[in-house]
Amino acid sequence: KTASFYKGQWSFVEDVGVRENIAYQMQYLEFMVYLYNDYQVYLTVESLLCKDIMIAVGGIVEAALFDGIESARKKLGLKMETRTDFTVLLGQAYNEYGLLNRDLWHFFHDLRKVRNNIHLRAADFKEHTAYTIEQANECLGKLEEFREELVSE
């Protein structure tokens, strides 16, 4: 789909730059899904492709939450900190601004931990078996649930 399509889907994101970046990430997600479906990927490549899908979903959620909280704070006459940790954003989105339901809050908190694995860790962590298509599909489903929840507000 075009970036314009995704910009329309995420039109509730007030910051135009953030909305555009989300749209481009959505295009990249779509590309990765097609890549997975159209090519026979397996073992390490499959695991790492699933990891990239999950990381992209986490980045999109983080950007949308930052924008949502920033917009809510502006309405209250408060400024947004320029750098806010994903953990803090998740807590504020759930506890203070009602941007997440409990299930999504827990899910994205766990996804945040996965996203932290972008740094190659100790030898006992096996990247080639760490991520599955089921996890990636669940992330894509939760991303759509998250988007639909924000649209309805």
mmCIF file of C-alpha atoms in Angstrom:
data_model
loop_
_atom_site.group_PDB
_atom_site.id
_atom_site.type_symbol
_atom_site.label_atom_id
_atom_site.label_comp_id
_atom_site.label_asym_id
_atom_site.label_seq_id
_atom_site.Cartn_x
_atom_site.Cartn_y
_atom_site.Cartn_z
ATOM 1 C CA LYS A 1 0.000 0.000 0.000
ATOM 2 C CA THR A 2 1.089 3.588 -0.451
ATOM 3 C CA ALA A 3 2.426 5.786 2.295
ATOM 4 C CA SER A 4 -0.673 7.958 1.792
ATOM 5 C CA PHE A 5 -2.871 4.983 2.667
ATOM 6 C CA TYR A 6 -1.046 4.467 5.946
ATOM 7 C CA LYS A 7 -0.992 8.202 6.673
ATOM 8 C CA GLY A 8 -4.771 8.068 6.401
ATOM 9 C CA GLN A 9 -5.003 5.062 8.704
ATOM 10 C CA TRP A 10 -2.857 6.844 11.285
ATOM 11 C CA SER A 11 -4.390 10.307 10.748
ATOM 12 C CA PHE A 12 -5.096 10.627 14.479
ATOM 13 C CA VAL A 13 -1.334 11.094 14.985
ATOM 14 C CA GLU A 14 -1.105 14.866 15.185
ATOM 15 C CA ASP A 15 2.600 15.346 14.468
ATOM 16 C CA VAL A 16 2.910 15.165 10.675
ATOM 17 C CA GLY A 17 6.530 13.978 10.816
ATOM 18 C CA VAL A 18 5.687 11.182 13.230
ATOM 19 C CA ARG A 19 2.662 10.199 11.120
ATOM 20 C CA GLU A 20 4.857 10.036 8.014
ATOM 21 C CA ASN A 21 7.483 7.945 9.792
ATOM 22 C CA ILE A 22 4.787 5.559 10.997
ATOM 23 C CA ALA A 23 3.461 5.294 7.437
ATOM 24 C CA TYR A 24 6.920 4.415 6.119
ATOM 25 C CA GLN A 25 7.399 1.835 8.855
ATOM 26 C CA MET A 26 4.008 0.348 7.980
ATOM 27 C CA GLN A 27 5.168 0.026 4.369
ATOM 28 C CA TYR A 28 8.330 -1.674 5.598
ATOM 29 C CA LEU A 29 6.261 -4.039 7.748
ATOM 30 C CA GLU A 30 4.144 -4.896 4.727
ATOM 31 C CA PHE A 31 7.314 -5.575 2.728
ATOM 32 C CA MET A 32 8.672 -7.888 5.441
ATOM 33 C CA VAL A 33 5.385 -9.813 5.573
ATOM 34 C CA TYR A 34 5.427 -10.254 1.777
ATOM 35 C CA LEU A 35 9.065 -11.294 1.974
ATOM 36 C CA TYR A 36 8.206 -13.935 4.549
ATOM 37 C CA ASN A 37 5.198 -15.182 2.581
ATOM 38 C CA ASP A 38 6.785 -15.145 -0.888
ATOM 39 C CA TYR A 39 10.165 -16.691 -0.104
ATOM 40 C CA GLN A 40 11.038 -19.874 1.688
ATOM 41 C CA VAL A 41 12.786 -18.492 4.718
ATOM 42 C CA TYR A 42 13.671 -20.781 7.558
ATOM 43 C CA LEU A 43 15.933 -21.240 10.546
ATOM 44 C CA THR A 44 18.094 -18.199 11.305
ATOM 45 C CA VAL A 45 16.740 -15.980 8.511
ATOM 46 C CA GLU A 46 13.157 -16.723 9.581
ATOM 47 C CA SER A 47 13.902 -15.961 13.222
ATOM 48 C CA LEU A 48 15.672 -12.705 12.418
ATOM 49 C CA LEU A 49 12.969 -11.588 9.986
ATOM 50 C CA CYS A 50 10.386 -12.191 12.708
ATOM 51 C CA LYS A 51 12.565 -10.199 15.111
ATOM 52 C CA ASP A 52 12.680 -7.273 12.653
ATOM 53 C CA ILE A 53 8.886 -7.362 12.319
ATOM 54 C CA MET A 54 8.496 -7.274 16.087
ATOM 55 C CA ILE A 55 11.023 -4.443 16.466
ATOM 56 C CA ALA A 56 9.217 -2.374 13.811
ATOM 57 C CA VAL A 57 5.891 -2.876 15.598
ATOM 58 C CA GLY A 58 7.468 -1.717 18.858
ATOM 59 C CA GLY A 59 8.843 1.403 17.187
ATOM 60 C CA ILE A 60 5.468 2.278 15.680
ATOM 61 C CA VAL A 61 3.709 1.845 19.023
ATOM 62 C CA GLU A 62 6.320 3.944 20.807
ATOM 63 C CA ALA A 63 6.003 6.767 18.263
ATOM 64 C CA ALA A 64 2.197 6.741 18.382
ATOM 65 C CA LEU A 65 2.194 6.739 22.186
ATOM 66 C CA PHE A 66 4.651 9.616 22.335
ATOM 67 C CA ASP A 67 2.423 11.602 19.978
ATOM 68 C CA GLY A 68 -0.753 10.721 21.890
ATOM 69 C CA ILE A 69 0.706 11.679 25.244
ATOM 70 C CA GLU A 70 2.258 14.839 23.829
ATOM 71 C CA SER A 71 -1.126 15.851 22.378
ATOM 72 C CA ALA A 72 -2.896 15.163 25.669
ATOM 73 C CA ARG A 73 -0.292 17.162 27.604
ATOM 74 C CA LYS A 74 -0.594 20.101 25.191
ATOM 75 C CA LYS A 75 -4.342 20.219 25.825
ATOM 76 C CA LEU A 76 -3.545 20.473 29.535
ATOM 77 C CA GLY A 77 -0.976 23.228 28.932
ATOM 78 C CA LEU A 78 1.942 20.920 29.783
ATOM 79 C CA LYS A 79 5.106 20.360 27.808
ATOM 80 C CA MET A 80 6.369 16.957 26.778
ATOM 81 C CA GLU A 81 9.872 15.857 27.665
ATOM 82 C CA THR A 82 11.983 15.525 24.540
ATOM 83 C CA ARG A 83 13.259 12.073 25.495
ATOM 84 C CA THR A 84 10.922 9.642 27.176
ATOM 85 C CA ASP A 85 11.697 5.983 27.793
ATOM 86 C CA PHE A 86 9.312 3.432 26.220
ATOM 87 C CA THR A 87 8.592 2.003 29.684
ATOM 88 C CA VAL A 88 7.550 5.431 30.937
ATOM 89 C CA LEU A 89 5.406 6.027 27.837
ATOM 90 C CA LEU A 90 3.634 2.699 28.337
ATOM 91 C CA GLY A 91 2.942 3.473 31.994
ATOM 92 C CA GLN A 92 1.662 6.955 31.254
ATOM 93 C CA ALA A 93 -0.433 5.752 28.313
ATOM 94 C CA TYR A 94 -2.160 3.168 30.492
ATOM 95 C CA ASN A 95 -2.284 4.774 33.922
ATOM 96 C CA GLU A 96 -2.662 8.471 33.159
ATOM 97 C CA TYR A 97 -4.095 8.928 29.671
ATOM 98 C CA GLY A 98 -6.134 5.780 28.967
ATOM 99 C CA LEU A 99 -4.502 5.226 25.584
ATOM 100 C CA LEU A 100 -4.006 1.503 26.235
ATOM 101 C CA ASN A 101 -6.152 -1.203 27.724
ATOM 102 C CA ARG A 102 -4.574 -3.552 30.264
ATOM 103 C CA ASP A 103 -3.963 -6.340 27.742
ATOM 104 C CA LEU A 104 -2.152 -4.043 25.295
ATOM 105 C CA TRP A 105 -0.166 -2.455 28.116
ATOM 106 C CA HIS A 106 1.165 -5.855 29.203
ATOM 107 C CA PHE A 107 1.716 -7.039 25.639
ATOM 108 C CA PHE A 108 3.691 -3.967 24.581
ATOM 109 C CA HIS A 109 5.666 -4.023 27.819
ATOM 110 C CA ASP A 110 6.781 -7.566 26.937
ATOM 111 C CA LEU A 111 7.445 -6.478 23.345
ATOM 112 C CA ARG A 112 9.643 -3.685 24.707
ATOM 113 C CA LYS A 113 11.811 -6.360 26.321
ATOM 114 C CA VAL A 114 12.099 -8.180 22.990
ATOM 115 C CA ARG A 115 12.983 -4.930 21.271
ATOM 116 C CA ASN A 116 15.803 -4.444 23.743
ATOM 117 C CA ASN A 117 17.382 -7.553 22.249
ATOM 118 C CA ILE A 118 18.559 -5.562 19.238
ATOM 119 C CA HIS A 119 21.889 -5.676 21.016
ATOM 120 C CA LEU A 120 23.531 -9.035 20.464
ATOM 121 C CA ARG A 121 23.830 -10.565 23.873
ATOM 122 C CA ALA A 122 25.634 -13.393 25.558
ATOM 123 C CA ALA A 123 26.442 -16.644 23.810
ATOM 124 C CA ASP A 124 23.648 -18.450 25.669
ATOM 125 C CA PHE A 125 20.985 -16.438 23.787
ATOM 126 C CA LYS A 126 20.362 -18.106 20.445
ATOM 127 C CA GLU A 127 19.113 -15.574 17.898
ATOM 128 C CA HIS A 128 18.477 -18.291 15.335
ATOM 129 C CA THR A 129 15.681 -19.839 17.412
ATOM 130 C CA ALA A 130 14.522 -16.909 19.526
ATOM 131 C CA TYR A 131 11.708 -15.470 17.385
ATOM 132 C CA THR A 132 8.786 -17.180 15.667
ATOM 133 C CA ILE A 133 6.235 -16.324 13.027
ATOM 134 C CA GLU A 134 3.513 -16.838 15.643
ATOM 135 C CA GLN A 135 5.075 -14.077 17.758
ATOM 136 C CA ALA A 136 5.415 -11.790 14.743
ATOM 137 C CA ASN A 137 1.795 -12.411 13.720
ATOM 138 C CA GLU A 138 0.608 -11.703 17.253
ATOM 139 C CA CYS A 139 2.522 -8.411 17.197
ATOM 140 C CA LEU A 140 0.905 -7.446 13.898
ATOM 141 C CA GLY A 141 -2.524 -8.264 15.327
ATOM 142 C CA LYS A 142 -1.879 -6.246 18.482
ATOM 143 C CA LEU A 143 -0.634 -3.324 16.390
ATOM 144 C CA GLU A 144 -3.920 -3.280 14.487
ATOM 145 C CA GLU A 145 -5.886 -3.598 17.746
ATOM 146 C CA PHE A 146 -3.874 -0.679 19.145
ATOM 147 C CA ARG A 147 -4.498 1.453 16.042
ATOM 148 C CA GLU A 148 -8.218 0.712 16.077
ATOM 149 C CA GLU A 149 -8.417 1.590 19.773
ATOM 150 C CA LEU A 150 -6.749 4.947 19.166
ATOM 151 C CA VAL A 151 -8.959 5.696 16.148
ATOM 152 C CA SER A 152 -12.078 5.152 18.239
ATOM 153 C CA GLU A 153 -11.047 7.715 20.863
#
